[in-house]
Amino acid sequence: MNKTFNLLFFIKKNKIRTNGTAPIYLRITVDGKAAEIAAKRYINPKKWDNKSQKAVGYSQEAKTLNSYLKTLEQQVYDFQYLMLKEEDFVTAESLKSKLLGTDVTTRMLIPIFQDHNDKVEALIGQDFAPGTLERYKTSLKHTQEFLNWKYKISDIDITKIDYAFIMDYDFWLRSVRKYANNTAVKYIKNFKKIMRLCMANGWLSKDPFLGYKAKIKEVERPYLTKEEIQSVYDKEFASDRLGQVRDIFLFSCYTGLAYVDVKKLSKSHINFGIDGDKWIFTNRQKTGTSTRVPLLPLAQELILKYEDHPECVNLNVLFPVLSNQKMNS
């Protein structure tokens, strides 16, 4: 439901014609956003009352003009009423389109989604982490696959996206993609952001997620025991790369730091704490919060192990961390 709605008739004195008359316009304002429509009528500015928004006097000319403006005003209210019944709320532009009998510009989902992802990519390192971009890229890919699976199309008009679309998308993620609840909800949440973006721009008059409810289920995550970690520590690998991955994993265990936080660590992040021992002073990538982590002896041992590694020396980092894909592999 819209919070504010206002109509205003006014004349544009900067467009006075050679005969001395100025055009009358109607300004529609919905929730602070305005759209103007030419009333296709003209009047001498001296015969216009700004306060009452109509022609002054009792001449037949004034009566005819005021009756026309009243009819135009009533048309706007009628369209607003009908659209509210069908769509929950309206925008100034959608009302203008209805009044003029023109269609609102068709906006397709995929270009909007891609534009969003391009902006996220441009802000990597500032407002977004690389992992966030990858999630949205995957979400876009899933959306395209769903459109082909359900409708045999490569794109869709955003005004065609409704509650049924969301429910079918949710079903596809769980059945075809076989995602567990939390993963499916996260992808739907990414899609919801795109719909919110469309609504904020006034391209959608109704929220397709209205009535949709899905919750993240709390999962009890298993943890490694001290003995299990020791087994990983003692394991001998034939491949140096696997040993390298193991060491970085162990360092995360000993410090509680995530992959992306370990990857960016350098010697400058290590300082002495108030207890006189070495600590890591850094900012968490995901939350942006300042973090202080005591360096346990085993963690320090791993740092020393790679102190002279060529990649660490050249890039000024503590560990030669592989890409996330290779680490997971």
Coordinates of C-alpha atoms in Angstrom, one line a residue:
M1 CA 0.0 0.0 0.0
N2 CA 1.3 3.5 -0.9
K3 CA 2.0 5.9 2.0
T4 CA 1.5 9.2 0.1
F5 CA -0.5 10.2 -3.0
N6 CA -1.0 13.7 -4.4
L7 CA -2.3 15.4 -7.5
L8 CA -1.4 18.9 -8.6
F9 CA -2.5 21.0 -11.6
F10 CA -0.2 23.8 -12.6
I11 CA 0.8 25.9 -15.5
K12 CA 4.3 26.1 -17.1
K13 CA 5.0 29.8 -17.6
N14 CA 8.3 29.0 -19.3
K15 CA 6.4 27.5 -22.2
I16 CA 4.0 30.4 -22.9
R17 CA 3.0 30.4 -26.6
T18 CA 2.9 33.4 -28.9
N19 CA -0.8 34.0 -28.1
G20 CA 0.0 34.4 -24.4
T21 CA -1.4 31.1 -23.1
A22 CA 0.6 28.6 -21.1
P23 CA 0.2 24.8 -21.0
I24 CA -1.5 23.1 -18.0
Y25 CA 0.2 20.1 -16.5
L26 CA -0.8 17.5 -14.0
R27 CA 1.8 16.3 -11.5
I28 CA 1.2 12.9 -9.9
T29 CA 3.3 12.2 -6.8
V30 CA 3.4 8.7 -5.2
D31 CA 5.6 8.1 -2.2
G32 CA 7.7 11.1 -3.0
K33 CA 8.3 10.2 -6.7
A34 CA 6.6 12.4 -9.3
A35 CA 5.5 12.1 -12.9
E36 CA 4.1 14.9 -15.0
I37 CA 1.4 14.7 -17.7
A38 CA 0.4 17.5 -20.2
A39 CA -3.3 18.1 -19.8
K40 CA -3.4 19.3 -23.4
R41 CA -5.2 22.5 -22.4
Y42 CA -3.9 26.1 -22.4
I43 CA -4.8 29.2 -20.4
N44 CA -3.8 32.8 -19.9
P45 CA -1.7 32.8 -16.7
K46 CA -3.8 35.8 -15.5
K47 CA -6.9 33.6 -15.5
W48 CA -5.3 30.7 -13.5
D49 CA -5.6 30.3 -9.7
N50 CA -2.5 28.5 -8.3
K51 CA -4.2 27.9 -5.0
S52 CA -7.4 26.3 -6.2
Q53 CA -5.6 24.8 -9.3
K54 CA -8.3 25.9 -11.7
A55 CA -9.4 28.6 -14.0
V56 CA -10.9 31.7 -12.3
G57 CA -14.2 33.3 -13.2
Y58 CA -17.6 32.0 -14.3
S59 CA -17.3 32.3 -18.0
Q60 CA -18.3 29.3 -20.2
E61 CA -14.6 28.9 -21.1
A62 CA -13.6 28.7 -17.5
K63 CA -16.4 26.2 -16.6
T64 CA -15.5 24.0 -19.6
L65 CA -11.8 23.9 -18.7
N66 CA -12.4 23.2 -15.0
S67 CA -14.9 20.4 -15.8
Y68 CA -12.3 18.8 -18.1
L69 CA -9.6 19.0 -15.4
K70 CA -12.0 17.5 -12.8
T71 CA -12.7 14.6 -15.2
L72 CA -8.9 14.1 -15.7
E73 CA -8.4 14.1 -12.0
Q74 CA -11.2 11.6 -11.5
Q75 CA -9.6 9.3 -14.2
V76 CA -6.4 9.2 -12.1
Y77 CA -8.3 8.3 -9.0
D78 CA -10.2 5.6 -10.9
F79 CA -7.0 4.1 -12.2
Q80 CA -5.4 4.2 -8.8
Y81 CA -8.4 2.4 -7.3
L82 CA -8.3 -0.3 -9.9
M83 CA -4.5 -0.8 -9.7
L84 CA -4.7 -1.0 -5.9
K85 CA -7.2 -3.8 -6.1
E86 CA -5.0 -5.7 -8.5
E87 CA -1.5 -4.8 -7.5
D88 CA -1.3 -3.6 -3.8
F89 CA 0.3 -0.3 -4.7
V90 CA 1.1 1.9 -7.7
T91 CA 3.9 4.2 -8.9
A92 CA 3.6 7.6 -10.4
E93 CA 5.0 6.3 -13.7
S94 CA 2.6 3.4 -13.8
L95 CA -0.3 5.7 -13.2
K96 CA 0.9 8.0 -16.0
S97 CA 1.2 5.1 -18.3
K98 CA -2.3 4.0 -17.6
L99 CA -3.6 7.6 -18.1
L100 CA -1.8 8.0 -21.4
G101 CA -2.8 4.5 -22.6
T102 CA 0.9 3.5 -23.1
D103 CA 2.7 0.4 -21.9
V104 CA 5.4 0.7 -19.3
T105 CA 8.8 -0.2 -20.9
T106 CA 9.3 -3.9 -20.8
R107 CA 12.1 -4.8 -18.5
M108 CA 13.6 -8.3 -18.7
L109 CA 15.1 -10.1 -15.7
I110 CA 18.4 -11.4 -17.0
P111 CA 19.9 -8.0 -18.0
I112 CA 18.8 -6.5 -14.7
F113 CA 20.4 -9.4 -12.8
Q114 CA 23.6 -9.1 -14.9
D115 CA 23.8 -5.4 -14.3
H116 CA 23.6 -6.0 -10.6
N117 CA 26.4 -8.6 -10.8
D118 CA 28.6 -6.2 -12.8
K119 CA 28.2 -3.5 -10.1
V120 CA 29.1 -6.0 -7.4
E121 CA 32.2 -7.0 -9.4
A122 CA 33.2 -3.3 -9.7
L123 CA 33.1 -3.0 -5.9
I124 CA 35.1 -6.1 -5.0
G125 CA 37.5 -5.2 -2.2
Q126 CA 35.4 -2.1 -1.2
D127 CA 31.8 -3.2 -0.4
F128 CA 31.9 -6.8 -1.5
A129 CA 34.1 -9.9 -1.1
P130 CA 35.0 -12.1 -4.1
G131 CA 32.9 -14.9 -2.6
T132 CA 29.8 -12.7 -2.8
L133 CA 30.2 -12.1 -6.5
E134 CA 30.6 -15.9 -7.1
R135 CA 27.4 -16.6 -5.2
Y136 CA 25.5 -14.0 -7.3
K137 CA 27.0 -15.4 -10.5
T138 CA 25.8 -18.9 -9.5
S139 CA 22.4 -17.5 -8.7
L140 CA 22.1 -15.9 -12.1
K141 CA 23.1 -19.2 -13.7
H142 CA 20.5 -21.1 -11.7
T143 CA 17.9 -18.6 -12.7
Q144 CA 18.6 -19.1 -16.4
E145 CA 18.5 -22.8 -16.0
F146 CA 15.2 -22.6 -14.1
L147 CA 13.6 -20.4 -16.8
N148 CA 14.6 -23.0 -19.4
W149 CA 13.4 -25.9 -17.3
K150 CA 10.0 -24.4 -16.4
Y151 CA 9.1 -22.1 -19.3
K152 CA 11.5 -23.1 -22.1
I153 CA 12.6 -19.5 -22.3
S154 CA 15.9 -17.7 -21.8
D155 CA 14.5 -14.5 -20.2
I156 CA 11.3 -13.2 -18.7
D157 CA 9.5 -9.9 -18.2
I158 CA 9.9 -9.0 -14.6
T159 CA 6.1 -8.1 -14.3
K160 CA 5.4 -11.8 -15.0
I161 CA 7.3 -12.9 -11.9
D162 CA 4.7 -13.7 -9.2
Y163 CA 4.3 -15.9 -6.1
A164 CA 3.8 -19.0 -8.2
F165 CA 7.1 -18.3 -10.0
I166 CA 8.9 -18.1 -6.6
M167 CA 7.4 -21.3 -5.4
D168 CA 8.3 -23.1 -8.6
Y169 CA 11.9 -21.8 -8.4
D170 CA 12.1 -23.0 -4.8
F171 CA 10.8 -26.4 -5.8
W172 CA 13.4 -26.6 -8.7
L173 CA 16.3 -25.8 -6.4
R174 CA 15.2 -28.6 -4.0
S175 CA 14.2 -31.2 -6.5
V176 CA 16.2 -30.8 -9.7
R177 CA 19.3 -29.3 -8.1
K178 CA 18.8 -31.4 -5.0
Y179 CA 19.9 -28.6 -2.6
A180 CA 19.3 -28.9 1.1
N181 CA 17.0 -26.4 2.8
N182 CA 19.6 -23.9 3.8
T183 CA 21.3 -23.8 0.4
A184 CA 18.0 -23.4 -1.5
V185 CA 16.9 -20.6 0.9
K186 CA 20.2 -18.7 0.3
Y187 CA 19.8 -18.8 -3.5
I188 CA 16.2 -17.7 -3.2
K189 CA 17.4 -14.9 -0.9
N190 CA 19.9 -13.8 -3.6
F191 CA 17.0 -13.7 -6.1
K192 CA 14.9 -11.7 -3.7
K193 CA 17.5 -9.0 -3.7
I194 CA 17.0 -8.6 -7.4
M195 CA 13.3 -8.3 -7.0
R196 CA 13.8 -5.7 -4.2
L197 CA 16.0 -3.8 -6.6
C198 CA 13.2 -3.8 -9.2
M199 CA 10.7 -2.6 -6.7
A200 CA 13.0 0.2 -5.4
N201 CA 13.3 1.5 -9.0
G202 CA 9.5 1.5 -9.5
W203 CA 9.6 -1.3 -12.1
L204 CA 7.4 -3.6 -10.1
S205 CA 4.3 -2.6 -8.3
K206 CA 3.8 -5.8 -6.4
D207 CA 6.2 -7.9 -4.3
P208 CA 6.3 -11.5 -5.7
F209 CA 7.7 -12.7 -2.4
L210 CA 4.6 -11.5 -0.5
G211 CA 3.4 -14.6 1.4
Y212 CA 6.6 -16.6 0.7
K213 CA 8.2 -17.9 3.9
A214 CA 11.3 -20.0 4.2
K215 CA 13.7 -20.2 7.1
I216 CA 17.3 -21.2 7.5
K217 CA 17.4 -24.3 9.7
E218 CA 19.9 -24.3 12.5
V219 CA 22.5 -27.0 11.7
E220 CA 24.6 -28.6 14.4
R221 CA 28.1 -28.5 12.8
P222 CA 30.5 -31.3 13.8
Y223 CA 33.9 -30.4 15.0
L224 CA 37.3 -32.2 15.0
T225 CA 38.6 -33.5 18.2
K226 CA 42.2 -32.8 19.4
E227 CA 43.1 -36.3 18.4
E228 CA 41.7 -35.9 14.9
I229 CA 43.6 -32.7 14.4
Q230 CA 46.8 -34.4 15.5
S231 CA 46.1 -37.2 13.0
V232 CA 45.9 -34.6 10.2
Y233 CA 49.0 -33.0 11.5
D234 CA 51.0 -36.3 11.5
K235 CA 49.7 -37.4 8.1
E236 CA 52.4 -37.7 5.4
F237 CA 51.4 -36.7 1.9
A238 CA 53.2 -37.8 -1.3
S239 CA 52.2 -34.5 -2.9
D240 CA 53.7 -31.2 -1.7
R241 CA 50.6 -29.4 -2.7
L242 CA 48.4 -31.6 -0.4
G243 CA 50.8 -31.0 2.4
Q244 CA 50.5 -27.3 1.8
V245 CA 46.7 -27.4 1.8
R246 CA 46.9 -29.4 5.1
D247 CA 49.1 -26.8 6.7
I248 CA 46.8 -23.9 5.8
F249 CA 43.8 -25.9 7.1
L250 CA 45.6 -26.6 10.4
F251 CA 46.6 -22.9 10.7
S252 CA 42.8 -22.0 10.3
C253 CA 42.1 -24.6 13.1
Y254 CA 44.7 -23.1 15.4
T255 CA 43.6 -19.4 14.8
G256 CA 39.9 -19.6 13.9
L257 CA 40.6 -17.5 10.8
A258 CA 38.7 -18.3 7.5
Y259 CA 40.3 -19.1 4.2
V260 CA 40.0 -15.6 2.8
D261 CA 41.5 -14.1 6.0
V262 CA 44.5 -16.4 6.0
K263 CA 45.1 -15.7 2.3
K264 CA 45.8 -12.0 2.9
L265 CA 48.0 -12.3 6.0
S266 CA 51.4 -10.8 5.9
K267 CA 54.2 -10.2 8.5
S268 CA 52.8 -6.8 9.2
H269 CA 49.7 -8.4 10.8
I270 CA 51.8 -10.0 13.5
N271 CA 52.6 -7.9 16.6
F272 CA 53.2 -8.4 20.3
G273 CA 50.2 -8.3 22.6
I274 CA 49.9 -6.9 26.1
D275 CA 50.9 -10.4 27.4
G276 CA 54.2 -10.1 25.6
D277 CA 53.4 -13.0 23.1
K278 CA 52.8 -12.7 19.4
W279 CA 49.3 -12.0 18.2
I280 CA 47.6 -11.6 14.8
F281 CA 46.0 -8.2 14.3
T282 CA 43.7 -8.1 11.3
N283 CA 40.2 -7.3 10.0
R284 CA 37.8 -10.1 9.1
Q285 CA 36.8 -10.0 5.4
K286 CA 33.2 -11.2 5.9
T287 CA 32.3 -8.9 8.8
G288 CA 34.8 -6.1 8.5
T289 CA 35.4 -6.3 12.3
S290 CA 38.8 -5.9 13.9
T291 CA 40.2 -9.3 15.2
R292 CA 42.9 -10.1 17.6
V293 CA 44.1 -13.7 17.6
P294 CA 46.9 -15.2 19.9
L295 CA 49.5 -17.2 17.9
L296 CA 49.7 -20.6 19.4
P297 CA 53.1 -22.4 19.2
L298 CA 51.9 -24.8 16.5
A299 CA 50.6 -21.8 14.4
Q300 CA 54.0 -20.1 14.8
E301 CA 55.7 -23.3 13.7
L302 CA 53.7 -23.3 10.4
I303 CA 54.5 -19.6 9.7
L304 CA 58.2 -20.4 10.1
K305 CA 57.9 -23.4 7.8
Y306 CA 56.9 -21.1 4.9
E307 CA 59.0 -18.1 5.8
D308 CA 61.4 -18.6 2.9
H309 CA 58.9 -19.9 0.4
P310 CA 59.4 -18.0 -2.9
E311 CA 55.7 -17.1 -3.2
C312 CA 55.6 -15.8 0.3
V313 CA 58.7 -13.7 -0.2
N314 CA 57.6 -12.3 -3.6
L315 CA 54.0 -11.5 -2.5
N316 CA 54.8 -10.6 1.1
V317 CA 52.3 -13.1 2.6
L318 CA 52.6 -15.7 5.4
F319 CA 51.4 -18.6 3.3
P320 CA 51.3 -19.7 -0.3
V321 CA 47.5 -20.1 -0.3
L322 CA 46.1 -21.8 -3.4
S323 CA 42.8 -20.8 -5.0
N324 CA 39.6 -21.6 -3.1
Q325 CA 38.7 -24.1 -5.8
K326 CA 42.0 -26.0 -5.6
M327 CA 41.9 -25.9 -1.8
N328 CA 38.4 -27.5 -1.8
S329 CA 39.5 -30.0 -4.4

